[in-house]
PDB file of C-alpha atoms in Angstrom:
ATOM      1  CA  ALA J   1      10.929   9.430  -9.788  1.00 77.00           C
ATOM      2  CA  GLN J   2       7.384   8.118  -9.555  1.00 85.00           C
ATOM      3  CA  SER J   3       4.759   9.927  -7.477  1.00 91.00           C
ATOM      4  CA  VAL J   4       1.107   9.992  -6.753  1.00 94.00           C
ATOM      5  CA  THR J   5      -1.126  12.930  -5.719  1.00 96.00           C
ATOM      6  CA  GLN J   6      -4.547  12.510  -4.167  1.00 97.00           C
ATOM      7  CA  PRO J   7      -5.736  16.090  -3.789  1.00 96.00           C
ATOM      8  CA  ASP J   8      -8.692  15.299  -1.553  1.00 95.00           C
ATOM      9  CA  ILE J   9      -7.769  14.413   2.037  1.00 95.00           C
ATOM     10  CA  HIS J  10     -11.375  14.028   3.179  1.00 96.00           C
ATOM     11  CA  ILE J  11     -14.593  13.521   1.213  1.00 97.00           C
ATOM     12  CA  THR J  12     -18.070  13.234   2.612  1.00 97.00           C
ATOM     13  CA  VAL J  13     -20.965  11.882   0.491  1.00 97.00           C
ATOM     14  CA  SER J  14     -24.514  10.780   1.266  1.00 97.00           C
ATOM     15  CA  GLU J  15     -25.420   7.186   0.958  1.00 97.00           C
ATOM     16  CA  GLY J  16     -26.755   6.490  -2.541  1.00 97.00           C
ATOM     17  CA  ALA J  17     -24.867   9.432  -4.094  1.00 97.00           C
ATOM     18  CA  SER J  18     -22.166   8.997  -6.696  1.00 97.00           C
ATOM     19  CA  LEU J  19     -18.510   9.160  -5.816  1.00 97.00           C
ATOM     20  CA  GLU J  20     -15.329  10.215  -7.570  1.00 97.00           C
ATOM     21  CA  LEU J  21     -11.912  10.105  -5.928  1.00 98.00           C
ATOM     22  CA  ARG J  22      -9.113  11.814  -7.759  1.00 98.00           C
ATOM     23  CA  CYS J  23      -5.638  10.461  -8.463  1.00 98.00           C
ATOM     24  CA  ASN J  24      -2.881  12.032 -10.495  1.00 97.00           C
ATOM     25  CA  TYR J  25       0.422  10.250 -11.051  1.00 94.00           C
ATOM     26  CA  SER J  26       3.914  10.850 -12.374  1.00 91.00           C
ATOM     27  CA  TYR J  27       5.761   7.995 -13.938  1.00 87.00           C
ATOM     28  CA  GLY J  28       8.410   7.834 -16.644  1.00 79.00           C
ATOM     29  CA  ALA J  29       7.032   4.931 -18.641  1.00 79.00           C
ATOM     30  CA  THR J  30       3.672   3.171 -19.007  1.00 79.00           C
ATOM     31  CA  PRO J  31       2.441   2.866 -15.444  1.00 86.00           C
ATOM     32  CA  TYR J  32       0.705   0.162 -13.559  1.00 90.00           C
ATOM     33  CA  LEU J  33      -2.013   1.801 -11.523  1.00 93.00           C
ATOM     34  CA  PHE J  34      -3.891   0.559  -8.492  1.00 94.00           C
ATOM     35  CA  TRP J  35      -6.558   1.526  -6.040  1.00 97.00           C
ATOM     36  CA  TYR J  36      -6.534   0.044  -2.565  1.00 96.00           C
ATOM     37  CA  VAL J  37      -8.999   0.413   0.299  1.00 96.00           C
ATOM     38  CA  GLN J  38      -8.237   0.301   4.018  1.00 95.00           C
ATOM     39  CA  SER J  39     -10.765  -0.159   6.697  1.00 92.00           C
ATOM     40  CA  PRO J  40      -9.872   0.977  10.229  1.00 86.00           C
ATOM     41  CA  GLY J  41      -7.231  -1.277  11.877  1.00 82.00           C
ATOM     42  CA  GLN J  42      -6.908  -3.378   8.762  1.00 85.00           C
ATOM     43  CA  GLY J  43      -4.407  -3.921   6.017  1.00 87.00           C
ATOM     44  CA  LEU J  44      -4.906  -2.796   2.460  1.00 92.00           C
ATOM     45  CA  GLN J  45      -7.242  -4.569   0.039  1.00 93.00           C
ATOM     46  CA  LEU J  46      -6.967  -4.267  -3.764  1.00 93.00           C
ATOM     47  CA  LEU J  47     -10.023  -2.659  -5.408  1.00 96.00           C
ATOM     48  CA  LEU J  48      -8.810  -2.642  -8.967  1.00 95.00           C
ATOM     49  CA  LYS J  49      -5.704  -2.369 -11.151  1.00 92.00           C
ATOM     50  CA  TYR J  50      -4.703  -1.150 -14.633  1.00 92.00           C
ATOM     51  CA  PHE J  51      -1.857  -2.653 -16.579  1.00 86.00           C
ATOM     52  CA  SER J  52      -2.784  -2.154 -20.195  1.00 83.00           C
ATOM     53  CA  GLY J  53      -5.706  -2.416 -22.630  1.00 85.00           C
ATOM     54  CA  ASP J  54      -9.140  -0.998 -21.899  1.00 87.00           C
ATOM     55  CA  THR J  55      -8.757   2.209 -20.032  1.00 90.00           C
ATOM     56  CA  LEU J  56     -11.900   1.724 -18.020  1.00 96.00           C
ATOM     57  CA  VAL J  57     -11.365  -0.988 -15.451  1.00 95.00           C
ATOM     58  CA  GLN J  58     -13.887  -2.630 -13.178  1.00 96.00           C
ATOM     59  CA  GLY J  59     -13.095  -3.668  -9.678  1.00 95.00           C
ATOM     60  CA  ILE J  60     -14.713  -5.228  -6.653  1.00 94.00           C
ATOM     61  CA  LYS J  61     -17.611  -3.727  -4.674  1.00 94.00           C
ATOM     62  CA  GLY J  62     -18.939  -1.924  -7.748  1.00 96.00           C
ATOM     63  CA  PHE J  63     -15.907   0.434  -8.158  1.00 97.00           C
ATOM     64  CA  GLU J  64     -14.463   1.410 -11.489  1.00 97.00           C
ATOM     65  CA  ALA J  65     -11.555   3.658 -12.554  1.00 98.00           C
ATOM     66  CA  GLU J  66     -10.551   5.282 -15.825  1.00 96.00           C
ATOM     67  CA  PHE J  67      -6.979   5.695 -16.961  1.00 95.00           C
ATOM     68  CA  LYS J  68      -6.425   8.990 -18.859  1.00 94.00           C
ATOM     69  CA  ARG J  69      -2.874   9.140 -20.120  1.00 92.00           C
ATOM     70  CA  SER J  70      -3.234  12.757 -21.368  1.00 92.00           C
ATOM     71  CA  GLN J  71      -4.232  13.892 -17.920  1.00 94.00           C
ATOM     72  CA  SER J  72      -1.987  11.497 -15.945  1.00 93.00           C
ATOM     73  CA  SER J  73      -5.037  10.544 -13.960  1.00 96.00           C
ATOM     74  CA  PHE J  74      -6.635   7.400 -12.658  1.00 97.00           C
ATOM     75  CA  ASN J  75      -9.822   8.500 -10.863  1.00 98.00           C
ATOM     76  CA  LEU J  76     -11.961   6.061  -8.922  1.00 98.00           C
ATOM     77  CA  ARG J  77     -15.738   6.097  -9.283  1.00 98.00           C
ATOM     78  CA  LYS J  78     -18.835   4.484  -7.874  1.00 98.00           C
ATOM     79  CA  PRO J  79     -22.306   5.313  -9.070  1.00 97.00           C
ATOM     80  CA  SER J  80     -24.050   4.737  -5.698  1.00 97.00           C
ATOM     81  CA  VAL J  81     -22.150   4.693  -2.386  1.00 97.00           C
ATOM     82  CA  HIS J  82     -23.073   2.436   0.489  1.00 96.00           C
ATOM     83  CA  TRP J  83     -22.439   3.146   4.140  1.00 95.00           C
ATOM     84  CA  SER J  84     -20.004   0.272   4.178  1.00 95.00           C
ATOM     85  CA  ASP J  85     -17.757   2.085   1.717  1.00 96.00           C
ATOM     86  CA  ALA J  86     -16.595   4.431   4.424  1.00 96.00           C
ATOM     87  CA  ALA J  87     -12.831   3.804   4.559  1.00 97.00           C
ATOM     88  CA  GLU J  88      -9.512   5.247   3.398  1.00 97.00           C
ATOM     89  CA  TYR J  89      -8.639   4.908  -0.267  1.00 98.00           C
ATOM     90  CA  PHE J  90      -5.170   4.850  -1.667  1.00 97.00           C
ATOM     91  CA  CYS J  91      -3.989   5.215  -5.253  1.00 97.00           C
ATOM     92  CA  ALA J  92      -0.659   3.717  -6.187  1.00 94.00           C
ATOM     93  CA  VAL J  93       1.609   3.664  -9.226  1.00 92.00           C
ATOM     94  CA  GLY J  94       4.411   1.357 -10.243  1.00 86.00           C
ATOM     95  CA  GLY J  95       5.965  -0.571 -13.035  1.00 72.00           C
ATOM     96  CA  PHE J  96       7.811  -3.772 -13.716  1.00 66.00           C
ATOM     97  CA  THR J  97      11.447  -2.669 -13.421  1.00 63.00           C
ATOM     98  CA  GLY J  98      14.601  -4.288 -12.090  1.00 60.00           C
ATOM     99  CA  GLY J  99      12.888  -7.632 -11.600  1.00 57.00           C
ATOM    100  CA  GLY J 100      10.147  -6.348  -9.327  1.00 64.00           C
ATOM    101  CA  ASN J 101       7.330  -3.935  -8.960  1.00 75.00           C
ATOM    102  CA  LYS J 102       7.655  -1.575  -6.034  1.00 84.00           C
ATOM    103  CA  LEU J 103       4.652   0.758  -5.717  1.00 89.00           C
ATOM    104  CA  THR J 104       4.441   4.421  -4.706  1.00 91.00           C
ATOM    105  CA  PHE J 105       1.297   5.348  -2.843  1.00 94.00           C
ATOM    106  CA  GLY J 106      -0.636   8.579  -2.513  1.00 95.00           C
ATOM    107  CA  THR J 107      -1.405  10.081   0.890  1.00 95.00           C
ATOM    108  CA  GLY J 108      -4.910   8.675   0.820  1.00 96.00           C
ATOM    109  CA  THR J 109      -8.499   9.997   0.803  1.00 97.00           C
ATOM    110  CA  GLN J 110     -10.687   9.395   3.831  1.00 96.00           C
ATOM    111  CA  LEU J 111     -14.286   8.746   2.728  1.00 97.00           C
ATOM    112  CA  LYS J 112     -17.149   9.438   5.090  1.00 97.00           C
ATOM    113  CA  VAL J 113     -20.694   8.318   4.179  1.00 97.00           C
ATOM    114  CA  GLU J 114     -23.680  10.122   5.663  1.00 96.00           C
ATOM    115  CA  LEU J 115     -26.792   8.121   6.141  1.00 90.00           C
TER     116      LEU J 115
ATOM    117  CA  ASP F   1      -5.140 -20.455   2.183  1.00 77.00           C
ATOM    118  CA  ALA F   2      -1.955 -18.501   1.470  1.00 76.00           C
ATOM    119  CA  GLU F   3      -1.430 -15.485   3.676  1.00 91.00           C
ATOM    120  CA  ILE F   4       1.018 -12.911   5.035  1.00 94.00           C
ATOM    121  CA  THR F   5       1.406 -12.548   8.732  1.00 96.00           C
ATOM    122  CA  GLN F   6       3.112  -9.865  10.810  1.00 97.00           C
ATOM    123  CA  SER F   7       4.246 -10.074  14.422  1.00 97.00           C
ATOM    124  CA  PRO F   8       3.975  -8.554  16.888  1.00 97.00           C
ATOM    125  CA  ARG F   9       0.783  -6.690  16.027  1.00 96.00           C
ATOM    126  CA  HIS F  10       1.412  -4.165  18.801  1.00 97.00           C
ATOM    127  CA  LYS F  11       4.679  -3.274  20.486  1.00 97.00           C
ATOM    128  CA  ILE F  12       5.837  -0.565  22.848  1.00 98.00           C
ATOM    129  CA  THR F  13       9.553  -0.003  23.199  1.00 97.00           C
ATOM    130  CA  GLU F  14      11.971   2.571  24.532  1.00 97.00           C
ATOM    131  CA  THR F  15      14.247   4.915  22.617  1.00 98.00           C
ATOM    132  CA  GLY F  16      17.558   3.262  21.753  1.00 97.00           C
ATOM    133  CA  ARG F  17      16.379  -0.343  21.873  1.00 97.00           C
ATOM    134  CA  GLN F  18      16.706  -2.654  18.947  1.00 98.00           C
ATOM    135  CA  VAL F  19      13.344  -3.857  17.603  1.00 98.00           C
ATOM    136  CA  THR F  20      12.574  -6.567  15.010  1.00 98.00           C
ATOM    137  CA  LEU F  21       9.223  -6.866  13.264  1.00 98.00           C
ATOM    138  CA  ALA F  22       8.542 -10.222  11.625  1.00 98.00           C
ATOM    139  CA  CYS F  23       6.873 -10.798   8.278  1.00 98.00           C
ATOM    140  CA  HIS F  24       6.065 -14.273   6.943  1.00 98.00           C
ATOM    141  CA  GLN F  25       4.291 -15.086   3.750  1.00 97.00           C
ATOM    142  CA  THR F  26       3.024 -18.388   2.405  1.00 95.00           C
ATOM    143  CA  TRP F  27       2.305 -17.151  -1.153  1.00 89.00           C
ATOM    144  CA  ASN F  28       5.749 -18.240  -2.278  1.00 91.00           C
ATOM    145  CA  HIS F  29       6.217 -14.660  -3.635  1.00 91.00           C
ATOM    146  CA  ASN F  30       9.594 -13.443  -4.739  1.00 90.00           C
ATOM    147  CA  ASN F  31       8.926  -9.834  -3.904  1.00 92.00           C
ATOM    148  CA  MET F  32       8.504  -8.539  -0.388  1.00 94.00           C
ATOM    149  CA  PHE F  33       8.161  -4.958   0.928  1.00 96.00           C
ATOM    150  CA  TRP F  34       8.060  -2.984   4.096  1.00 97.00           C
ATOM    151  CA  TYR F  35       6.051   0.225   4.300  1.00 97.00           C
ATOM    152  CA  ARG F  36       5.280   2.590   7.104  1.00 97.00           C
ATOM    153  CA  GLN F  37       1.996   4.428   7.390  1.00 96.00           C
ATOM    154  CA  ASP F  38       1.800   7.813   9.019  1.00 94.00           C
ATOM    155  CA  LEU F  39      -1.057  10.431   9.026  1.00 88.00           C
ATOM    156  CA  GLY F  40      -0.654  12.791   6.147  1.00 86.00           C
ATOM    157  CA  HIS F  41       2.034  10.716   4.451  1.00 89.00           C
ATOM    158  CA  GLY F  42       0.216   7.623   3.289  1.00 90.00           C
ATOM    159  CA  LEU F  43       2.431   4.624   2.878  1.00 94.00           C
ATOM    160  CA  ARG F  44       6.120   5.130   2.370  1.00 95.00           C
ATOM    161  CA  LEU F  45       8.522   2.384   1.244  1.00 95.00           C
ATOM    162  CA  ILE F  46      11.218   1.461   3.717  1.00 97.00           C
ATOM    163  CA  HIS F  47      12.990  -1.550   2.171  1.00 97.00           C
ATOM    164  CA  TYR F  48      12.187  -4.165  -0.389  1.00 95.00           C
ATOM    165  CA  SER F  49      13.480  -7.471  -1.674  1.00 94.00           C
ATOM    166  CA  TYR F  50      13.070  -9.148  -5.089  1.00 91.00           C
ATOM    167  CA  GLY F  51      14.432 -12.530  -3.966  1.00 91.00           C
ATOM    168  CA  VAL F  52      16.575 -14.391  -1.514  1.00 95.00           C
ATOM    169  CA  GLN F  53      19.774 -12.479  -0.592  1.00 96.00           C
ATOM    170  CA  ASP F  54      18.421  -9.366  -2.420  1.00 94.00           C
ATOM    171  CA  THR F  55      17.605  -6.233  -0.394  1.00 96.00           C
ATOM    172  CA  ASN F  56      17.094  -2.647  -1.523  1.00 94.00           C
ATOM    173  CA  LYS F  57      16.512   0.741   0.169  1.00 95.00           C
ATOM    174  CA  GLY F  58      13.305   2.559  -0.210  1.00 93.00           C
ATOM    175  CA  GLU F  59      12.554   6.217   0.293  1.00 91.00           C
ATOM    176  CA  VAL F  60      12.685   6.174   4.123  1.00 96.00           C
ATOM    177  CA  SER F  61      15.331   3.563   4.915  1.00 96.00           C
ATOM    178  CA  ASP F  62      17.532   5.418   7.444  1.00 97.00           C
ATOM    179  CA  GLY F  63      17.532   3.598  10.774  1.00 97.00           C
ATOM    180  CA  TYR F  64      16.074   0.368   9.344  1.00 98.00           C
ATOM    181  CA  SER F  65      17.535  -2.791   7.926  1.00 98.00           C
ATOM    182  CA  VAL F  66      16.208  -6.063   6.400  1.00 98.00           C
ATOM    183  CA  SER F  67      17.631  -9.381   5.503  1.00 97.00           C
ATOM    184  CA  ARG F  68      16.210 -12.094   3.178  1.00 97.00           C
ATOM    185  CA  SER F  69      17.579 -15.568   3.958  1.00 97.00           C
ATOM    186  CA  ASN F  70      14.545 -17.450   2.559  1.00 97.00           C
ATOM    187  CA  THR F  71      11.586 -16.832   0.363  1.00 96.00           C
ATOM    188  CA  GLU F  72       9.024 -16.702   3.141  1.00 97.00           C
ATOM    189  CA  ASP F  73      10.460 -14.139   5.574  1.00 98.00           C
ATOM    190  CA  LEU F  74      11.561 -10.533   5.536  1.00 98.00           C
ATOM    191  CA  PRO F  75      12.189  -9.236   9.076  1.00 98.00           C
ATOM    192  CA  LEU F  76      12.530  -5.521   9.589  1.00 98.00           C
ATOM    193  CA  THR F  77      15.011  -4.314  12.215  1.00 98.00           C
ATOM    194  CA  LEU F  78      15.182  -0.900  13.826  1.00 97.00           C
ATOM    195  CA  GLU F  79      18.763  -0.666  14.953  1.00 94.00           C
ATOM    196  CA  SER F  80      18.149   1.935  17.685  1.00 97.00           C
ATOM    197  CA  ALA F  81      14.555   2.938  17.948  1.00 97.00           C
ATOM    198  CA  ALA F  82      13.680   6.634  17.846  1.00 98.00           C
ATOM    199  CA  SER F  83      10.408   8.385  18.610  1.00 97.00           C
ATOM    200  CA  SER F  84      10.158   9.344  14.953  1.00 97.00           C
ATOM    201  CA  GLN F  85       9.797   5.652  14.167  1.00 98.00           C
ATOM    202  CA  THR F  86       6.481   5.422  16.004  1.00 98.00           C
ATOM    203  CA  SER F  87       4.222   4.313  13.181  1.00 97.00           C
ATOM    204  CA  VAL F  88       2.184   1.455  11.737  1.00 96.00           C
ATOM    205  CA  TYR F  89       4.312  -0.883   9.688  1.00 98.00           C
ATOM    206  CA  PHE F  90       2.944  -2.943   6.859  1.00 97.00           C
ATOM    207  CA  CYS F  91       4.597  -5.901   5.122  1.00 97.00           C
ATOM    208  CA  ALA F  92       3.493  -6.821   1.645  1.00 95.00           C
ATOM    209  CA  SER F  93       4.422  -9.334  -1.022  1.00 94.00           C
ATOM    210  CA  SER F  94       3.820  -9.876  -4.733  1.00 90.00           C
ATOM    211  CA  GLY F  95       4.576 -12.425  -7.374  1.00 83.00           C
ATOM    212  CA  ALA F  96       7.327 -12.137  -9.990  1.00 68.00           C
ATOM    213  CA  GLY F  97       6.821 -11.303 -13.614  1.00 61.00           C
ATOM    214  CA  ALA F  98       5.057  -8.659 -15.577  1.00 52.00           C
ATOM    215  CA  ASN F  99       1.308  -8.178 -15.298  1.00 54.00           C
ATOM    216  CA  THR F 100       1.385  -9.081 -11.647  1.00 63.00           C
ATOM    217  CA  GLY F 101       2.121  -6.149  -9.448  1.00 71.00           C
ATOM    218  CA  GLU F 102      -0.709  -6.602  -6.918  1.00 83.00           C
ATOM    219  CA  LEU F 103       0.603  -6.329  -3.403  1.00 89.00           C
ATOM    220  CA  PHE F 104      -0.845  -8.535  -0.707  1.00 91.00           C
ATOM    221  CA  PHE F 105      -0.642  -6.888   2.658  1.00 93.00           C
ATOM    222  CA  GLY F 106      -0.358  -8.050   6.184  1.00 94.00           C
ATOM    223  CA  GLU F 107      -2.606  -6.517   8.867  1.00 93.00           C
ATOM    224  CA  GLY F 108       0.120  -4.238  10.182  1.00 95.00           C
ATOM    225  CA  SER F 109       2.328  -3.848  13.266  1.00 97.00           C
ATOM    226  CA  ARG F 110       1.781  -0.778  15.399  1.00 97.00           C
ATOM    227  CA  LEU F 111       4.996   0.339  17.024  1.00 98.00           C
ATOM    228  CA  THR F 112       5.229   2.928  19.764  1.00 98.00           C
ATOM    229  CA  VAL F 113       8.639   4.285  20.779  1.00 97.00           C
ATOM    230  CA  LEU F 114       8.673   6.063  24.079  1.00 96.00           C
TER     231      LEU F 114
END
């Protein structure tokens, strides 16, 4: 069965500081990996995704993530956080099986940005 | 622009009542999904569909049902609402084929069961 662990429930960083959100996954084959962001009262927006190829992927809003197969990790990073980055972040894993691509999500990390 | 819409956005109902949440997408996507979001649990998959007349159970399907009679719609029905089904429900869709996989989400339906 596929699963995702986000070990940090809450993270607080100062504006301008760097950020790393952790994600570990379990999946029986080559995974598709995603990071989504959710602002309060909103749906989820895709930040970035990894299917294959270069293990360092760039996303929107200056975010990047690195796929490390040996560590089963897909950590999200940003070199300098802005106050508008405060939101909840979800890591997800899936694959193309049975004609579709259902995703399993982690429990999320709530990011607070101190001014 | 293509979009995915959910209705109602907010609903309060009573225990034992049947409730249907609507989901309509104009992406022409084959794949549609229903998730529920609860504090401490993230998003959990309820049901999903990979095409017309196809439906599948997710990890938390008990007490829910879906039907897919056309490409655009995947209504979620709570047969007899329970307080444990108080949650925020998200519908999502994605295109078919490998190297897709990105889910497009609706804005959610907040359901309260009293």
